[in-house]
Short mmCIF file of C-alpha atoms in Angstrom, two decimals:
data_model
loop_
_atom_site.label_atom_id
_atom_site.label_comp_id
_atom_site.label_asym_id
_atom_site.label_seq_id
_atom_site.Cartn_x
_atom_site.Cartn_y
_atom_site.Cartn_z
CA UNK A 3 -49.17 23.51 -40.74
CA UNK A 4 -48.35 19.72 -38.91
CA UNK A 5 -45.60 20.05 -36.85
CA UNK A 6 -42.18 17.97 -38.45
CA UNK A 7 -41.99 14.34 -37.22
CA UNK A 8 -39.69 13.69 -34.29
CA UNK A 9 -36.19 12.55 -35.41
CA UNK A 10 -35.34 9.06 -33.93
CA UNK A 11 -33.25 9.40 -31.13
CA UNK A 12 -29.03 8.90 -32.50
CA UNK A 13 -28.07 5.42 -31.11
CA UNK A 14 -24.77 5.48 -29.05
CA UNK A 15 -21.72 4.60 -30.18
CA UNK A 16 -20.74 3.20 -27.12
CA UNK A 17 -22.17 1.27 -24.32
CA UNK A 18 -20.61 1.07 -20.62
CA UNK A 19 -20.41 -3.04 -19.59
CA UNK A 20 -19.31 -4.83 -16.06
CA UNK A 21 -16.31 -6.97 -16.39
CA UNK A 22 -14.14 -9.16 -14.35
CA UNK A 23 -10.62 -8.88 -14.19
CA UNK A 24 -7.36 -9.70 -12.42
CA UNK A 25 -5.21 -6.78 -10.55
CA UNK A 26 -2.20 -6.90 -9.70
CA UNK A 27 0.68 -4.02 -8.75
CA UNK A 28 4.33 -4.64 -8.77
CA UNK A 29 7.78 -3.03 -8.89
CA UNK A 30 10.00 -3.32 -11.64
CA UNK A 31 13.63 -2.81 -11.85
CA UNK A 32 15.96 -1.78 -14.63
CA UNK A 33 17.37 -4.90 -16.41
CA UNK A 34 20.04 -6.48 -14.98
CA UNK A 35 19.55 -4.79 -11.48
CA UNK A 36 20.59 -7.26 -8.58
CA UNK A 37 16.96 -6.45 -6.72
CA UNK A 38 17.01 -9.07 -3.99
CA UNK A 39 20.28 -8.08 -2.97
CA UNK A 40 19.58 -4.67 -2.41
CA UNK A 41 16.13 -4.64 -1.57
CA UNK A 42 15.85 -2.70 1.42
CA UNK A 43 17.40 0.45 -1.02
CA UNK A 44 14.33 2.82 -1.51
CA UNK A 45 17.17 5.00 -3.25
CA UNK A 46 17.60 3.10 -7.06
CA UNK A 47 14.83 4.32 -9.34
CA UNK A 48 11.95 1.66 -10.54
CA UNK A 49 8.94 1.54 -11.60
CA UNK A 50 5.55 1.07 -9.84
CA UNK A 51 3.28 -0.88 -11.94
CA UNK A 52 -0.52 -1.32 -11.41
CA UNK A 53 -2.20 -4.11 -14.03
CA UNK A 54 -5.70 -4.97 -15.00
CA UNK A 55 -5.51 -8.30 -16.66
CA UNK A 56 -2.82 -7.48 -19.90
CA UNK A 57 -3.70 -3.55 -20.06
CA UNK A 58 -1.01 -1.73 -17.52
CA UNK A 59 -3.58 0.82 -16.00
CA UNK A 60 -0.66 2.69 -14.20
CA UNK A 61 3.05 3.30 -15.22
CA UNK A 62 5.18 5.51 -12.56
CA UNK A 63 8.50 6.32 -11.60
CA UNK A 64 9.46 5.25 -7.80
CA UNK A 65 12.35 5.33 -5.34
CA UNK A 66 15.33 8.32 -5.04
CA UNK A 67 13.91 11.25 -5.29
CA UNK A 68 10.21 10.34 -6.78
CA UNK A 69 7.00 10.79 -4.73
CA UNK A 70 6.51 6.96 -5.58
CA UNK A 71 8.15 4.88 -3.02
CA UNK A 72 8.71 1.04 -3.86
CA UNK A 73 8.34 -0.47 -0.28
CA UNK A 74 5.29 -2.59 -0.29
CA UNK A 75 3.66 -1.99 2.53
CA UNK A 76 2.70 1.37 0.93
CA UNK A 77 0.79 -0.27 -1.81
CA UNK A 78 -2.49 -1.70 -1.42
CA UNK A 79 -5.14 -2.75 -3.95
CA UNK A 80 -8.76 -2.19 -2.90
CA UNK A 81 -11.59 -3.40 -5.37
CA UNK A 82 -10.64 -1.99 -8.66
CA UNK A 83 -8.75 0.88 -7.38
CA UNK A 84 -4.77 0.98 -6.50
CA UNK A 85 -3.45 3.13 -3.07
CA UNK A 86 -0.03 4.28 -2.28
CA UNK A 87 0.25 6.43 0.77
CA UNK A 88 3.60 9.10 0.87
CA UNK A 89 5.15 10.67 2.94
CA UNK A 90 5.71 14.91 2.04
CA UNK A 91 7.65 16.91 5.04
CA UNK A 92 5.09 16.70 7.93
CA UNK A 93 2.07 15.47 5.69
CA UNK A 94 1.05 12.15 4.28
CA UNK A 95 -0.33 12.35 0.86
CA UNK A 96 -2.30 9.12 -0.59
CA UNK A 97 -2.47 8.77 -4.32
CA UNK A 98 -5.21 6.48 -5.86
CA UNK A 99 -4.59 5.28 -9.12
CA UNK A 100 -1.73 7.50 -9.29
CA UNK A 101 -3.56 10.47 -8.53
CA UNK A 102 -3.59 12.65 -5.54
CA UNK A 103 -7.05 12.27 -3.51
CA UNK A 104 -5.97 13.88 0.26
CA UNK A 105 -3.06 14.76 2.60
CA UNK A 106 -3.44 13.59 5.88
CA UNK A 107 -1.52 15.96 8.70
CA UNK A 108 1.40 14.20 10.34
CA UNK A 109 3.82 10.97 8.75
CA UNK A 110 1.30 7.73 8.93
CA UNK A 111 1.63 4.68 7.72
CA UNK A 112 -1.56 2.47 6.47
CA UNK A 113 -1.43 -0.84 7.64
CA UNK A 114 -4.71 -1.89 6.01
CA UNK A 115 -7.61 -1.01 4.58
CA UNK A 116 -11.37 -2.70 3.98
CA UNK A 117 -14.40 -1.16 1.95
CA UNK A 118 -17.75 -1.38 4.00
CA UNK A 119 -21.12 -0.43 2.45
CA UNK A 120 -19.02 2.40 -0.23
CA UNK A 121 -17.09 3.72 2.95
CA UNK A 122 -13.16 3.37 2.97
CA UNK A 123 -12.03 1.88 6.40
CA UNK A 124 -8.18 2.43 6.87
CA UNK A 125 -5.71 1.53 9.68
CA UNK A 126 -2.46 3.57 10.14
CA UNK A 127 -0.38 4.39 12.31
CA UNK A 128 2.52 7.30 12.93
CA UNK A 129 5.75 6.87 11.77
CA UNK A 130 7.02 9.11 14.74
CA UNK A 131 4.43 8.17 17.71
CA UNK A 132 3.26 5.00 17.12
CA UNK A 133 -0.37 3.98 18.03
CA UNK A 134 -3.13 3.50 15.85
CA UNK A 135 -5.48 5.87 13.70
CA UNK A 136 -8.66 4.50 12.38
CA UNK A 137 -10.25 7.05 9.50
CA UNK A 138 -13.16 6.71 7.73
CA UNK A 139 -13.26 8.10 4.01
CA UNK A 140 -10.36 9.51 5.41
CA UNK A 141 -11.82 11.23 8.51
CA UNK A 142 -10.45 10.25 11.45
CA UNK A 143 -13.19 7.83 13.90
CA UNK A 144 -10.71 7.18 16.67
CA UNK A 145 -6.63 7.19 17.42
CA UNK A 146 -4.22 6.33 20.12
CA UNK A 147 -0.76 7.32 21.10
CA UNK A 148 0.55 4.17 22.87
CA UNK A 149 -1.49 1.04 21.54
CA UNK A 150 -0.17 -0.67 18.78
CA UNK A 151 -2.50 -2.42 16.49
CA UNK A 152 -2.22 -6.20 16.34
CA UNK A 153 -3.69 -7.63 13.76
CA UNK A 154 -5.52 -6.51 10.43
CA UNK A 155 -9.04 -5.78 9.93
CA UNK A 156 -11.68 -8.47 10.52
CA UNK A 157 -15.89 -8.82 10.04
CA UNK A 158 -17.31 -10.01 13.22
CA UNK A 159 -20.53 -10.10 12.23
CA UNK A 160 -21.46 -6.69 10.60
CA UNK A 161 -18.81 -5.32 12.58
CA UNK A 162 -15.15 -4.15 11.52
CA UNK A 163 -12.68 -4.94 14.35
CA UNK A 164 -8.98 -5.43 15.06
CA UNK A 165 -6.97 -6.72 18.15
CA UNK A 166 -4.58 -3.66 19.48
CA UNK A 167 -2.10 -4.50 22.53
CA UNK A 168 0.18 -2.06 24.50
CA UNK A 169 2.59 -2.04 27.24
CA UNK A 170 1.34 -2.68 30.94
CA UNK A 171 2.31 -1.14 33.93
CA UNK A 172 4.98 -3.65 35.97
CA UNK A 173 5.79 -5.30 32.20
CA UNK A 174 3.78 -7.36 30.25
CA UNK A 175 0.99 -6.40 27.83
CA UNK A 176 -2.30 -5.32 27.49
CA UNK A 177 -4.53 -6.25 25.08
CA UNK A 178 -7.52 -4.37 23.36
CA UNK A 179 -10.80 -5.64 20.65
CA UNK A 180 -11.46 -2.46 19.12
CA UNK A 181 -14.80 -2.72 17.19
CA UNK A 182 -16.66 0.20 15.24
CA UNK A 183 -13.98 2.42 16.55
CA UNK A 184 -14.98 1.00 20.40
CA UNK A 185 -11.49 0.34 22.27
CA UNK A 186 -12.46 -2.13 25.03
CA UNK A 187 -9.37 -4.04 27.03
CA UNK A 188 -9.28 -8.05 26.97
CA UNK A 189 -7.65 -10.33 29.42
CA UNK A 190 -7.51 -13.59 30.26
CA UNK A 191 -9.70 -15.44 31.92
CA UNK A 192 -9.10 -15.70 35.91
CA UNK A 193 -6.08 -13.71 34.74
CA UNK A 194 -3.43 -16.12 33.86
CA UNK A 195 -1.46 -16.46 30.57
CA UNK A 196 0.20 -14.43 27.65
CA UNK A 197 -2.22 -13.69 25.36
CA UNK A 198 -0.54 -14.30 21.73
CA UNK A 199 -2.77 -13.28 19.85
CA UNK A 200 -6.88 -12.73 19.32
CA UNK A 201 -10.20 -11.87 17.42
CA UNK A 202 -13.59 -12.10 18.90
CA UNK A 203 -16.37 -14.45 17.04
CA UNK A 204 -19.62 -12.82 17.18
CA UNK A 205 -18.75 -10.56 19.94
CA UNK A 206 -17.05 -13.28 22.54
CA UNK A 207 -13.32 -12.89 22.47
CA UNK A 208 -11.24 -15.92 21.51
CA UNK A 209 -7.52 -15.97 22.24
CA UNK A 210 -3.98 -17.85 22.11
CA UNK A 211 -2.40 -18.39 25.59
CA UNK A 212 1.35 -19.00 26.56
CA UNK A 213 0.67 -20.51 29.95
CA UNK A 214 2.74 -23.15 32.02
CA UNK A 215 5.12 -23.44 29.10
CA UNK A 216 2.17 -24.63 26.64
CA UNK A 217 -0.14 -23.28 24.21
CA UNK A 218 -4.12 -23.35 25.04
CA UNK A 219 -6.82 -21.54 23.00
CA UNK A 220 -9.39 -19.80 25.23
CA UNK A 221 -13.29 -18.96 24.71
CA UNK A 222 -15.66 -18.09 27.21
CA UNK A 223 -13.02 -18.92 29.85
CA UNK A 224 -12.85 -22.40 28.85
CA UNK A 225 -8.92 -23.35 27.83
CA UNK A 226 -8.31 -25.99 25.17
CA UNK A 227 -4.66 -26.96 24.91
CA UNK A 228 -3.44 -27.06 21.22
CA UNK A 229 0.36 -26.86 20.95
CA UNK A 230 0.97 -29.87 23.69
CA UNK A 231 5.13 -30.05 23.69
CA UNK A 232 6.24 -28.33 26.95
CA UNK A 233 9.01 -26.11 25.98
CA UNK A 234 8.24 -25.33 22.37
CA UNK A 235 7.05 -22.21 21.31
CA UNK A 236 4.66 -21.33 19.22
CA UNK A 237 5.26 -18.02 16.39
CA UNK A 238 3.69 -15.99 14.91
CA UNK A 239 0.03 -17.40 15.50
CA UNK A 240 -2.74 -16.40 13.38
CA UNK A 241 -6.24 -16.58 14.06
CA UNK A 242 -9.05 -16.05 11.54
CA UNK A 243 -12.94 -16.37 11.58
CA UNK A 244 -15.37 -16.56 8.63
CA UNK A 245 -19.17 -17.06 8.89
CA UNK A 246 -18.76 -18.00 12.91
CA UNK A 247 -16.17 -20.83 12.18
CA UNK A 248 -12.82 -20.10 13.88
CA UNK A 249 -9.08 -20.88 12.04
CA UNK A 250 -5.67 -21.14 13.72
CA UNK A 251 -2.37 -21.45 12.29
CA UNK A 252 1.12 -20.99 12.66
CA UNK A 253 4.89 -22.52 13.32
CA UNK A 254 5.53 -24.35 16.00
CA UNK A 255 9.40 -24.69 17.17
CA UNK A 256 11.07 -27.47 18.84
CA UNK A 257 14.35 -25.93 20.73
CA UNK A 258 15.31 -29.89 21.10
CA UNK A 259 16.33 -30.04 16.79
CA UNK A 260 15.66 -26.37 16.28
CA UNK A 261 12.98 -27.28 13.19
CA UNK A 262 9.87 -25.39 12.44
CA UNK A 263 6.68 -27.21 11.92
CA UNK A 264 3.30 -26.04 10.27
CA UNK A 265 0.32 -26.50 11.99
CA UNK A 266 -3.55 -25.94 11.26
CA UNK A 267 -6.82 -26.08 13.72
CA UNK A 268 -9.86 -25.79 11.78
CA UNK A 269 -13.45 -25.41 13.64
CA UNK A 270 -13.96 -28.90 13.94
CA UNK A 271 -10.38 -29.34 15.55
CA UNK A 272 -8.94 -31.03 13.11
CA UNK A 273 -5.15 -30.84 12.75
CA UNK A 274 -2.69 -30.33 9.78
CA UNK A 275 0.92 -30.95 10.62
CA UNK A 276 3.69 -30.22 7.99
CA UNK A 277 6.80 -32.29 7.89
CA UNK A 278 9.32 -30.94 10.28
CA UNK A 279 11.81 -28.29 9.31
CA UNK A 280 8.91 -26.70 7.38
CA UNK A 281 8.08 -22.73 8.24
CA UNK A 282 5.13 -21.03 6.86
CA UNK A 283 5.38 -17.42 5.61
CA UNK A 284 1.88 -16.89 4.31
CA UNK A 285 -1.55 -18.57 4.75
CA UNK A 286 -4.84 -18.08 3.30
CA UNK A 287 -7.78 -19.86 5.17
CA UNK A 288 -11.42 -19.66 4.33
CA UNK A 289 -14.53 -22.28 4.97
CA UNK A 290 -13.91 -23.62 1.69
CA UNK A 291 -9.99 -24.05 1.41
CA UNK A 292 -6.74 -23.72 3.19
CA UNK A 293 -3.52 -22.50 1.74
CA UNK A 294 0.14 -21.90 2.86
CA UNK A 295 2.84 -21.03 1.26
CA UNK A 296 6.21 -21.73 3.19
CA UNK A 297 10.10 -22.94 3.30
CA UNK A 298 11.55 -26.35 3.89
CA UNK A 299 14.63 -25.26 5.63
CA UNK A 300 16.04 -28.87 5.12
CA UNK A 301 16.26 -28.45 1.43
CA UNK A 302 15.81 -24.77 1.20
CA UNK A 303 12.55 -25.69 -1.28
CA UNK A 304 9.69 -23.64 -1.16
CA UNK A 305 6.43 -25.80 -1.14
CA UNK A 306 2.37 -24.86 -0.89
CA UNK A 307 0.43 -26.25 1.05
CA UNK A 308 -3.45 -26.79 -0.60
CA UNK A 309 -6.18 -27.92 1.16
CA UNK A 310 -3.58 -29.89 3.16
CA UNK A 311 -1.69 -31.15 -0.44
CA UNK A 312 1.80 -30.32 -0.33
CA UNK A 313 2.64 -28.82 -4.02
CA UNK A 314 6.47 -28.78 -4.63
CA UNK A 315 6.59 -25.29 -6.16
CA UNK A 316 8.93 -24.55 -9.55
CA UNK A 317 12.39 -25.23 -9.39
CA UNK A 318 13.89 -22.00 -8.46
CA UNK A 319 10.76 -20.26 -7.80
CA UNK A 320 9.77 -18.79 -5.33
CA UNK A 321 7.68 -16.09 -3.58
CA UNK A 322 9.04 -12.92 -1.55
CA UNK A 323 7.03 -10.46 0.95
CA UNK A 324 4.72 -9.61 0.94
CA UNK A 325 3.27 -13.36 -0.58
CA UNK A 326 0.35 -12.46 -2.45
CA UNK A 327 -2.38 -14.86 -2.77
CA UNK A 328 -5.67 -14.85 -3.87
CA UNK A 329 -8.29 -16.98 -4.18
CA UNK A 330 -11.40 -16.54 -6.49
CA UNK A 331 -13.83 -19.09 -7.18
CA UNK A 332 -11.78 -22.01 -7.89
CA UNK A 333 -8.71 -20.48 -9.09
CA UNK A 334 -5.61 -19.82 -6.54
CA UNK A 335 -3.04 -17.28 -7.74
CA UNK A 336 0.30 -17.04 -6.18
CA UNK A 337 2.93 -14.35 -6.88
CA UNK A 338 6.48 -15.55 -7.34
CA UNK A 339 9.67 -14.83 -8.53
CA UNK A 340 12.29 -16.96 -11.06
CA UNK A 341 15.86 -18.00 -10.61
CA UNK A 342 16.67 -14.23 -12.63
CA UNK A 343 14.38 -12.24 -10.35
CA UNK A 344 11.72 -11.79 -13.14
CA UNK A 345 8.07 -11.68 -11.67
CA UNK A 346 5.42 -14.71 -12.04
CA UNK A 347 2.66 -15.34 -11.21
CA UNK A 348 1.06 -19.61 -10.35
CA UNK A 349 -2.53 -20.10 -10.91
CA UNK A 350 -3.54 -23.46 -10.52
CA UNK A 351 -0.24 -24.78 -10.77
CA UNK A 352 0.71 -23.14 -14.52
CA UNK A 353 3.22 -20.41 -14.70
CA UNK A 354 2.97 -17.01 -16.32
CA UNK A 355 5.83 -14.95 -16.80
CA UNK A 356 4.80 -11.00 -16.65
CA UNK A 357 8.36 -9.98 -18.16
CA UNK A 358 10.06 -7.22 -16.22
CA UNK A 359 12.58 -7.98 -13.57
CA UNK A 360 11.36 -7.19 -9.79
CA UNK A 361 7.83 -8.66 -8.27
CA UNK A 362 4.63 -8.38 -7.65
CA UNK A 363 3.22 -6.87 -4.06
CA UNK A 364 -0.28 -6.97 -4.62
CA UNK A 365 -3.47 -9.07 -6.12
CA UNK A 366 -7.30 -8.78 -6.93
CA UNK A 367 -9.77 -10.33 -8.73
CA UNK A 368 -12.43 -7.23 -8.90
CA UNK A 369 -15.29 -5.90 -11.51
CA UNK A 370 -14.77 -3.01 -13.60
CA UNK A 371 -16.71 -0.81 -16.17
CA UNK A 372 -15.04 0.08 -19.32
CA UNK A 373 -16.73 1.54 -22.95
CA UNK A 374 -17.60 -0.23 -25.69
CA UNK A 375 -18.57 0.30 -28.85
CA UNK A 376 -21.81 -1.00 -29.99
CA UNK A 377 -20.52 -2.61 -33.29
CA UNK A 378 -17.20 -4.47 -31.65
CA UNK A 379 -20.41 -5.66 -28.82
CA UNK A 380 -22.54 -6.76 -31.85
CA UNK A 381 -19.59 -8.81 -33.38
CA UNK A 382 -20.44 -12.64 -32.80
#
């Protein structure tokens, strides 16, 4: 007897496809709620919000008595994927997506976190003690009681670093490059000057000195004097490197009018100065453009600054900590908030109102799977 024919395999209903797709999370407030007022108050129940494009992927209660908490700087947005870290009696419990995924022993904080080749990468510190704990998928690689990380994460190379400092013996401050978990100390060159601040660029460390009542950036013990005004002072400095090239920026202060002024060194050394009385809160700087976003204290406007193009930004816009940005491709995306407090968000210079009263903390532009069905696919 011939065996039966084979049935033809049953053709799925659905397929899995790759998409693209702006993140965003945010805190909402009940309507009406005076939020910037009262900010600080972790006590008023919200909302925590996490967004992928129009679809709200994650819709929580936070503040009071919730597990939820609506300070921002326990929020973070990594690829596709939204963290909050929480603090539970003598544990810290870290939620992704709104889920639980591990307790950590003892109150930490995460200051930041960076994906490397599929492994999490996160930098936190205790809320009690202080000092720094670097984990990997959780695990811990290497921690510290009394140095205090310094900066965020940075690729030198295909190595993850961060600049730590701590107190010195007599006063002062000691600084540290801590790279793959390594925690070597840095000082200056023939041992004079405040350092300010520092990364290293492919290994050699590169650093802001105070010295003499001036500003100087140092490499390889050679000092090149960038914020020339004796007597002004230079805050909050930031330096950034991307593919080798080296980026400085920050406010400059002049005790003789008591304005702030913006200023930019690229790798070339060429300068950006702002108009005076103008104080950057935010910057984004990469090889292929430079952003700020800051306050004109003269006229209490906020303004961006693109590619050196200052943008006058809405009329009673404006952006709050921690100033998201993102840049993808050619499209810049700024989070702000209206006149009312209701959350906005800028791309490219048009507005789009997101309808809930409180603002955004976070922002990605990532790739996600999702299921389709074959006929909506087929449909021209």
């Amino acid at each position: 007897m011939p065996a039966p024919p084979t049935p033809e395999p049953a053709e799925a209903d659905s397929v899995l496809v790759e998409e693209e797709a702006l993140f965003y999370s945010a805190v909402s407030y009940p309507e009406g709620y005076d939020w910037r007022s009262n900010r600080d108050d972790t006590e008023v129940g919200c909302r925590l919000l996490f967004v992928r494009g129009n679809d709200i992927i994650l819709d929580r209660p936070a503040g009071g008595e919730e597990s939820s908490s609506p300070e921002p700087d326990r929020h973070r947005i990594i690829g596709s994927d939204f963290y909050e870290d929480c603090n539970a009696g003598d544990e810290t419990v870290i939620y992704r997506n709104g889920r639980e995924i591990v307790r950590l022993k003892g109150c930490e904080s995460i200051n930041d976190a960076m994906m490397v080749d599929s492994s999490l990468f996160t930098l936190g510190a205790s809320r009690q003690d202080g000092g720094f704990v670097l984990r990997k998928d959780w695990k811990i690689l290497t921690r510290s009681t009394n140095i205090q990380p310094a900066s965020p994460f940075y690729k030198d190379g295909e190595h993850l670093c961060f600049s730590a400092v701590s107190s010195a013996e007599g006063g002062g401050t000691q600084w540290y490059v801590v790279t793959d978990g390594d925690i070597r100390p840095v000082s200056p060159s023939g041992g004079k000057g405040r350092i300010q601040s520092m990364i290293t660029i492919w290994g050699t460390p590169a650093m802001i000195l105070e010295m003499d009542g001036r500003y100087y950036l140092q490499i390889k013990g050679t000092n090149v004097l960038i914020v020339q005004e004796s007597g002004y002072k230079f805050f909050l400095p930031v330096m950034r490197s991307e593919e080798g090239y080296l980026f400085i920026d920050g406010n400059v202060y002049d005790p003789n009018t008591g304005k702030y002024q913006y200023r930019f060194w690229d790798a070339v050394f060429n300068v950006y100065s702002s108009e005076r009385g103008f104080k950057r809160e935010a910057s984004l700087l990469t090889v292929e453009r430079k952003v700020a976003v800051g306050r004109n204290f003269t006229d209490g406007s906020w303004t961006l600054i693109d590619d050196f193009e200052e943008i006058a930004l809405p009329a009673g816009c404006r952006p709050y900590p921690p100033y998201p940005m993102l840049l993808h491709g050619d499209t810049l995306c700024l989070a702000l908030v209206d006149g009312d407090g209701k959350a906005l968000l800028w791309e490219n210079g048009k507005i789009r109102s997101l309808g809930f009263n409180g603002f955004v903390d976070g922002l990605s532009y990532s790739t996600f799977t999702r299921k389709v069905s074959v006929k909506d696919r087929r449909s021209p």
